Tab-separated table of C-alpha atoms in Angstrom:
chain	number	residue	atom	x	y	z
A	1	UNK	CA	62.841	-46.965	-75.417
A	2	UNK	CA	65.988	-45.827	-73.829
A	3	UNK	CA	66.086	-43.062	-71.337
A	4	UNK	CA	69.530	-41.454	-71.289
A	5	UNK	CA	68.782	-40.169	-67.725
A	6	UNK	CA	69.721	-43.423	-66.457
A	7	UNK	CA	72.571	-44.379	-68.941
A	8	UNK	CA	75.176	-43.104	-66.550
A	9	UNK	CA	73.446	-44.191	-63.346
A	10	UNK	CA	75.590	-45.608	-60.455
A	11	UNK	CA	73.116	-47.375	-57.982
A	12	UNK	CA	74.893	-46.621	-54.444
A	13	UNK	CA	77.124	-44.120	-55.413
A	14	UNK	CA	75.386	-42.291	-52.740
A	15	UNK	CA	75.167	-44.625	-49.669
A	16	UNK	CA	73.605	-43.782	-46.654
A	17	UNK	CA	75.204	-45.832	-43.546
A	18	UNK	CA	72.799	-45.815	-40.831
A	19	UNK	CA	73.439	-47.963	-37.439
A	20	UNK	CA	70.032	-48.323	-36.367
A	21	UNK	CA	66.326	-47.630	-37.700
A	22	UNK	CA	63.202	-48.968	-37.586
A	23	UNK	CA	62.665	-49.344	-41.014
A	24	UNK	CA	65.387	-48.711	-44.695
A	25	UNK	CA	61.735	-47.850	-46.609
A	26	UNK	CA	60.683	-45.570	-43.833
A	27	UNK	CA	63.496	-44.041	-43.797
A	28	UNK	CA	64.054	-43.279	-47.201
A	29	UNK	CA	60.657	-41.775	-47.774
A	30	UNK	CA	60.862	-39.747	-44.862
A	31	UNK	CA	63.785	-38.324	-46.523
A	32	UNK	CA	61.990	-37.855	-49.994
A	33	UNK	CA	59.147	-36.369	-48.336
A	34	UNK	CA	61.341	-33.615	-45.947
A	35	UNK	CA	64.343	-32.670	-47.930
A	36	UNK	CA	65.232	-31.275	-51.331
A	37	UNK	CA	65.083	-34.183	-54.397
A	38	UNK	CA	67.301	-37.276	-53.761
A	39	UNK	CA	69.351	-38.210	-56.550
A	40	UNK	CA	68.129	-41.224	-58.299
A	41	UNK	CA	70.380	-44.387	-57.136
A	42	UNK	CA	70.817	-43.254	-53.539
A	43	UNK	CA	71.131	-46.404	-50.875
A	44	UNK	CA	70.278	-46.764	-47.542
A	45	UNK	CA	71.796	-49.750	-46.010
A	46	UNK	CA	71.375	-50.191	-41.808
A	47	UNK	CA	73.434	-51.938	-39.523
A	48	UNK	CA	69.992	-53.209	-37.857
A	49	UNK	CA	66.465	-52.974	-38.799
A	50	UNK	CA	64.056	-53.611	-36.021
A	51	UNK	CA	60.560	-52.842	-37.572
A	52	UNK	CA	61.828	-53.879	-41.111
A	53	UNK	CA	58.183	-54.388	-43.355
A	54	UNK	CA	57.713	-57.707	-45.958
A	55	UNK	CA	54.870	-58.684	-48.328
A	56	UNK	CA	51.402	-58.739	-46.881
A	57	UNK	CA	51.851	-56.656	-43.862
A	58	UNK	CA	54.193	-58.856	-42.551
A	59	UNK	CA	57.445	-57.399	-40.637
A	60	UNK	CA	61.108	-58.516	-41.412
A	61	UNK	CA	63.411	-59.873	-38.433
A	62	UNK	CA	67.200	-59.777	-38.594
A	63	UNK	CA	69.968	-60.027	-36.127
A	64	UNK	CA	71.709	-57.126	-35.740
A	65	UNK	CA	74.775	-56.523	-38.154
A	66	UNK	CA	74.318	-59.934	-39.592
A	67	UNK	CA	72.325	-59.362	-42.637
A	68	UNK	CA	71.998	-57.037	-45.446
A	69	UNK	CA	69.425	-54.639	-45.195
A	70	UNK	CA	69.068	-51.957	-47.365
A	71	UNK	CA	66.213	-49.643	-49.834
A	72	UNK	CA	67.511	-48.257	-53.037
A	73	UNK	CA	66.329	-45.046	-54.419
A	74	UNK	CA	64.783	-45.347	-58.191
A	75	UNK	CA	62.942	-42.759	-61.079
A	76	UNK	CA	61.850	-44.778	-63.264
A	77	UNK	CA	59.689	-42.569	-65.515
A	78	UNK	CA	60.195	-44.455	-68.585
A	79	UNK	CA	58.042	-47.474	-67.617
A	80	UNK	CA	53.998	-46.788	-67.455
A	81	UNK	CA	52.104	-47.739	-64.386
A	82	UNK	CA	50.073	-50.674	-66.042
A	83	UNK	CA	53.549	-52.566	-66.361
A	84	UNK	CA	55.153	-51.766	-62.599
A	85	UNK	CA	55.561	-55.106	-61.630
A	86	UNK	CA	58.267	-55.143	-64.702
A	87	UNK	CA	60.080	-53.160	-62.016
A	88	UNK	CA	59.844	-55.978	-59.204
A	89	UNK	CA	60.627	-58.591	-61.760
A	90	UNK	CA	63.975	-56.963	-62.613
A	91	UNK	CA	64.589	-56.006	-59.058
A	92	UNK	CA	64.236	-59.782	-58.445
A	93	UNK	CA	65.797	-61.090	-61.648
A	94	UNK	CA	69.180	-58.930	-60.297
A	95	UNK	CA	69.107	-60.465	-56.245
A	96	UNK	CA	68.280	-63.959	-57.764
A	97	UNK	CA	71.406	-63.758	-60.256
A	98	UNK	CA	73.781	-62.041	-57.337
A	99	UNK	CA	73.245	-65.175	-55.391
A	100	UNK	CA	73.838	-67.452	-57.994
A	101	UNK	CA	77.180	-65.637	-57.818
A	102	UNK	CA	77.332	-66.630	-54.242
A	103	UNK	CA	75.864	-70.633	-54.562
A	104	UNK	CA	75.840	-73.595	-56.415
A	105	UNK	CA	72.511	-73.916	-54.810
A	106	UNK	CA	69.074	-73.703	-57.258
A	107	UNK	CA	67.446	-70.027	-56.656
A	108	UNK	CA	64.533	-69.171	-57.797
A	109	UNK	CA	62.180	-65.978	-57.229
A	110	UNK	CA	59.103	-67.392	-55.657
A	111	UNK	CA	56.150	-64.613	-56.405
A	112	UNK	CA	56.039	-61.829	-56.120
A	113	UNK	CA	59.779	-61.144	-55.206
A	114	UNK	CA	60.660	-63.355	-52.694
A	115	UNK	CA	64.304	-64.786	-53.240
A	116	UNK	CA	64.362	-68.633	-52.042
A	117	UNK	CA	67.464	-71.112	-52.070
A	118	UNK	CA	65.912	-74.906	-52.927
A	119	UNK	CA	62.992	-74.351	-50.613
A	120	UNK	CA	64.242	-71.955	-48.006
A	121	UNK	CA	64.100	-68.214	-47.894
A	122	UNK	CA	67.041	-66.033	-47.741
A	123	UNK	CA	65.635	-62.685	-49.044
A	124	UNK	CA	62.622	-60.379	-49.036
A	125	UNK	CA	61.770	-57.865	-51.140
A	126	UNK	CA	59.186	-54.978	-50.935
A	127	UNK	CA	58.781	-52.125	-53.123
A	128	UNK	CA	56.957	-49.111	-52.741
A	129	UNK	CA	55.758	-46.869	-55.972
A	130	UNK	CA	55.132	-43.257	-55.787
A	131	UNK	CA	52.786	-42.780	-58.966
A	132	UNK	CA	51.948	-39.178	-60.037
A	133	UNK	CA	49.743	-38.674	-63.239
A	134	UNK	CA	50.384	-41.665	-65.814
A	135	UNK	CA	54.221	-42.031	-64.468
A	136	UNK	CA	56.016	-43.399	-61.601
A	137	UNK	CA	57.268	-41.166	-59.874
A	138	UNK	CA	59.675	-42.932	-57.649
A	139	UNK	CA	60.097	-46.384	-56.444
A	140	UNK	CA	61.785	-46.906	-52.996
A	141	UNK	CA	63.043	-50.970	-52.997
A	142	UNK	CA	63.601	-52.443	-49.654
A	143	UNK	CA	65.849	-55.793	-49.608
A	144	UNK	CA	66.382	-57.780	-47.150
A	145	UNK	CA	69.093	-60.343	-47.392
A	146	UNK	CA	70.152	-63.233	-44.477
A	147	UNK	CA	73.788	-63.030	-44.422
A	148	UNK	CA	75.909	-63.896	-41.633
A	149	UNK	CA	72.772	-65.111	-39.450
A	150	UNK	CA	72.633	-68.738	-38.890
A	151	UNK	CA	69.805	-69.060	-35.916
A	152	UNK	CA	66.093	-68.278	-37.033
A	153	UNK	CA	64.486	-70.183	-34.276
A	154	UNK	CA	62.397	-72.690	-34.878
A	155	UNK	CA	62.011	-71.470	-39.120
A	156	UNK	CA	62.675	-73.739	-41.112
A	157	UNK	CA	62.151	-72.503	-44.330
A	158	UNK	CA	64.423	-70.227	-43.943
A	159	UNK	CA	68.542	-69.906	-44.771
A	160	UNK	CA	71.419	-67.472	-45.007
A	161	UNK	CA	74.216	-67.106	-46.849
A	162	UNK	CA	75.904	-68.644	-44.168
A	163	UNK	CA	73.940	-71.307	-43.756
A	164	UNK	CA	74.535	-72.167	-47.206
A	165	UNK	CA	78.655	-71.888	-47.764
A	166	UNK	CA	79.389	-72.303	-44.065
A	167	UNK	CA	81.135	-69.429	-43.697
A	168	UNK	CA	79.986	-66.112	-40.986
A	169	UNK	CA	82.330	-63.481	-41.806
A	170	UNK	CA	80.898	-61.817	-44.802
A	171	UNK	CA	81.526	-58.012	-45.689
A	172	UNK	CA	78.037	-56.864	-45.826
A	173	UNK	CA	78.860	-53.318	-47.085
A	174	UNK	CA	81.024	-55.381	-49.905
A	175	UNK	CA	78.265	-57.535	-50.686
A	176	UNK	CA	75.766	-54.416	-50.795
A	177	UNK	CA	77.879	-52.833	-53.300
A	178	UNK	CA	78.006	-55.848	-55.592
A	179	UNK	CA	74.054	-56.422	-55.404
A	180	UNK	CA	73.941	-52.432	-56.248
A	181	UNK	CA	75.903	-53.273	-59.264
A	182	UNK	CA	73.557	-56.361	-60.338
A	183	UNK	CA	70.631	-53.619	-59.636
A	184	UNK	CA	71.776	-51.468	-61.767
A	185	UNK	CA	72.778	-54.089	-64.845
A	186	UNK	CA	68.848	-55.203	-64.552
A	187	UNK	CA	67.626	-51.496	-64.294
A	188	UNK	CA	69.201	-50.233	-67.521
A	189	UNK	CA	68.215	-53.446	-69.173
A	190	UNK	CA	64.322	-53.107	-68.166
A	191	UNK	CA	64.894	-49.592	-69.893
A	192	UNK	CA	66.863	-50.677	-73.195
A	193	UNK	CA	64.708	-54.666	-73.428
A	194	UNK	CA	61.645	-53.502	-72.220
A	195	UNK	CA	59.151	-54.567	-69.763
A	196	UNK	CA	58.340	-57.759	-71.710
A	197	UNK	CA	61.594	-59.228	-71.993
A	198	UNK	CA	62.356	-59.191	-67.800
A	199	UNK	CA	59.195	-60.175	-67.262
A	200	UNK	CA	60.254	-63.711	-69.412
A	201	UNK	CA	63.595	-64.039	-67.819
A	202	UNK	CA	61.428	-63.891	-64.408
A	203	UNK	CA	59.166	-66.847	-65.291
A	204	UNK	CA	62.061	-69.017	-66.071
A	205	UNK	CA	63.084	-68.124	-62.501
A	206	UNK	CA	59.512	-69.129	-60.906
A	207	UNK	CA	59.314	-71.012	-57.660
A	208	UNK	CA	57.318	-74.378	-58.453
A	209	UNK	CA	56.970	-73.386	-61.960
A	210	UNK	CA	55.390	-76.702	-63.505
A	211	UNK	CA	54.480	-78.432	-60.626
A	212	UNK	CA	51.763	-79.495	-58.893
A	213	UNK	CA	51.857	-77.917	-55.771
A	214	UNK	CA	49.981	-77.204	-52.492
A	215	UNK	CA	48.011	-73.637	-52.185
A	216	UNK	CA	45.646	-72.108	-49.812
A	217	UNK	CA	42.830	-70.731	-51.485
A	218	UNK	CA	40.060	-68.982	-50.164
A	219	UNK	CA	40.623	-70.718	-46.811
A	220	UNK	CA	40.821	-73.822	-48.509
A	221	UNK	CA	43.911	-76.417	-49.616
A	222	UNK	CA	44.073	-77.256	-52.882
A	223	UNK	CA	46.414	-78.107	-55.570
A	224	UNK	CA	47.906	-76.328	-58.522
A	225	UNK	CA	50.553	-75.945	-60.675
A	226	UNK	CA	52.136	-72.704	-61.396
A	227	UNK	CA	51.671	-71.395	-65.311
A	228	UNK	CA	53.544	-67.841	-65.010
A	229	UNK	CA	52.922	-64.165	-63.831
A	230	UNK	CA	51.258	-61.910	-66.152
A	231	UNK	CA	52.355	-58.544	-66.911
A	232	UNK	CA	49.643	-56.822	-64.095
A	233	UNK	CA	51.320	-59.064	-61.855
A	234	UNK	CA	49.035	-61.745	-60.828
A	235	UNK	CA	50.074	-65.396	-61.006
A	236	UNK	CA	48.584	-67.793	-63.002
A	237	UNK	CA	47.541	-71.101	-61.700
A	238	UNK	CA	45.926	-74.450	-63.329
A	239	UNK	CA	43.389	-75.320	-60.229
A	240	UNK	CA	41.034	-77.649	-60.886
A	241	UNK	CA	41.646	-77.981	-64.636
A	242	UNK	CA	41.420	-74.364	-64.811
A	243	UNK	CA	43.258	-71.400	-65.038
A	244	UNK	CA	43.142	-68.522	-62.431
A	245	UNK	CA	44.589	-65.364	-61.857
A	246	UNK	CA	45.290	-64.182	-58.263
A	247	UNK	CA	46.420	-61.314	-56.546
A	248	UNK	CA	48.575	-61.188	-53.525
A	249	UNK	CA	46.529	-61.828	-51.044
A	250	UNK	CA	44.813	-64.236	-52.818
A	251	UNK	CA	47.024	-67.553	-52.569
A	252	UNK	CA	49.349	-68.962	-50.563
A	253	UNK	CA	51.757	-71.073	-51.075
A	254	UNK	CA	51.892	-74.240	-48.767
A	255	UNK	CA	55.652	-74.711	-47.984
A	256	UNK	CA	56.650	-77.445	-45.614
């Protein structure tokens, strides 16, 4: 199902550079909503984000000029609304595989979209879909990435690239560039493979895939192991010798 609007895409070939805001997402609507049509593939990347948003309501912390932070532009009208989260597995399947460039370090995609190196954190992902009729209409996709930061107070299940190679001096508008590219490889693939095949290549990525593992549900501990997502997004989990489907704010995963 190929769309040849997007054949000769470049993701970032319009960059916004912005010193300070309160939020790349907020930003980048506001400029969808006030000015005339952004072309698909425009970037916003901040020197520092100081209301930055994450899954669940939750808000996104970074040192100033130490960490990549940055919401990408995207049309994708080929792909129907009942198969978004196709869109999120790709986005993750392409940050997952720039980092393997980056480590020798097991990542895997821990659902929905965060980004985790063994069992630490070093990226956060949160995209917001526009939907108009039976299409989406745009998607803005907010990354966050921990780059040159190496204190997170007392977190620790959380790294940086940093932490990781032991080196502070990264090029953050380099690296930006290169995760654009990555984007944009896993973008034209979701529209030439389709929405099935990323959504398999983002269960072999799944954080505690196989294992029995500790959730909160309902208010309550108990353990699971991790089947795969479906195609509606939920995750699928063997609890209790059976199999449940749960949204995001269903489960939690119990990291230590």
């Amino acid at each position: 199902m190929q769309n040849n609007n997007i054949s000769g895409l470049i993701i970032g070939q319009n960059t916004i550079y912005l010193d300070k805001v309160a939020s790349t997402n907020d930003y980048l609507r506001e400029l969808l909503s006030n000015f005339k049509p952004l072309a698909e593939g425009t970037a916003i990347l901040a020197e520092e984000q100081f209301r930055g948003k994450g899954q669940r309501g939750s808000t996104w912390i970074s040192e100033p000029g130490k960490n990549l932070t940055t919401s990408i532009l995207l049309k994708p009208h080929f792909l129907p609304i009942a198969q978004q989260f196709a869109l999120s597995a790709t986005i993750a399947i392409a940050t997952a595989n720039w980092l393997k460039s980056k480590t020798t370090e097991p990542v895997t995609v821990k659902w929905p979209n965060d980004i985790y190196v063994n069992s630490k954190k070093i990226t956060g992902i949160l995209i917001e879909n526009k939907l108009k009729g039976s299409k989406i209409e745009a998607s803005i996709i907010g990354i966050g990435v921990n780059i040159n930061q190496i204190n997170f107070d007392t977190a620790t299940t959380i790294t940086s690239l940093a932490c990781l190679t032991d080196r502070q001096n990264y090029n953050i508008k380099e690296l930006a560039q290169e995760l654009f590219q990555f984007i944009q490889q896993e973008y034209q693939t979701l529209d030439k493979q389709g929405s099935q095949h990323q959504l398999d290549r983002y269960n072999e990525l799944l954080f505690w895939k196989g294992k029995e593992k500790p959730f909160l549900i309902a208010g309550t501990k108990k353990m699971g192991i991790i089947q795969q997502v479906s195609m509606d997004g939920k995750l699928l989990v063997l609890v209790e010798n059976t199999l449940q489907a749960f949204d995001i704010k269903e489960i939690t995963h119990l990291i230590t």
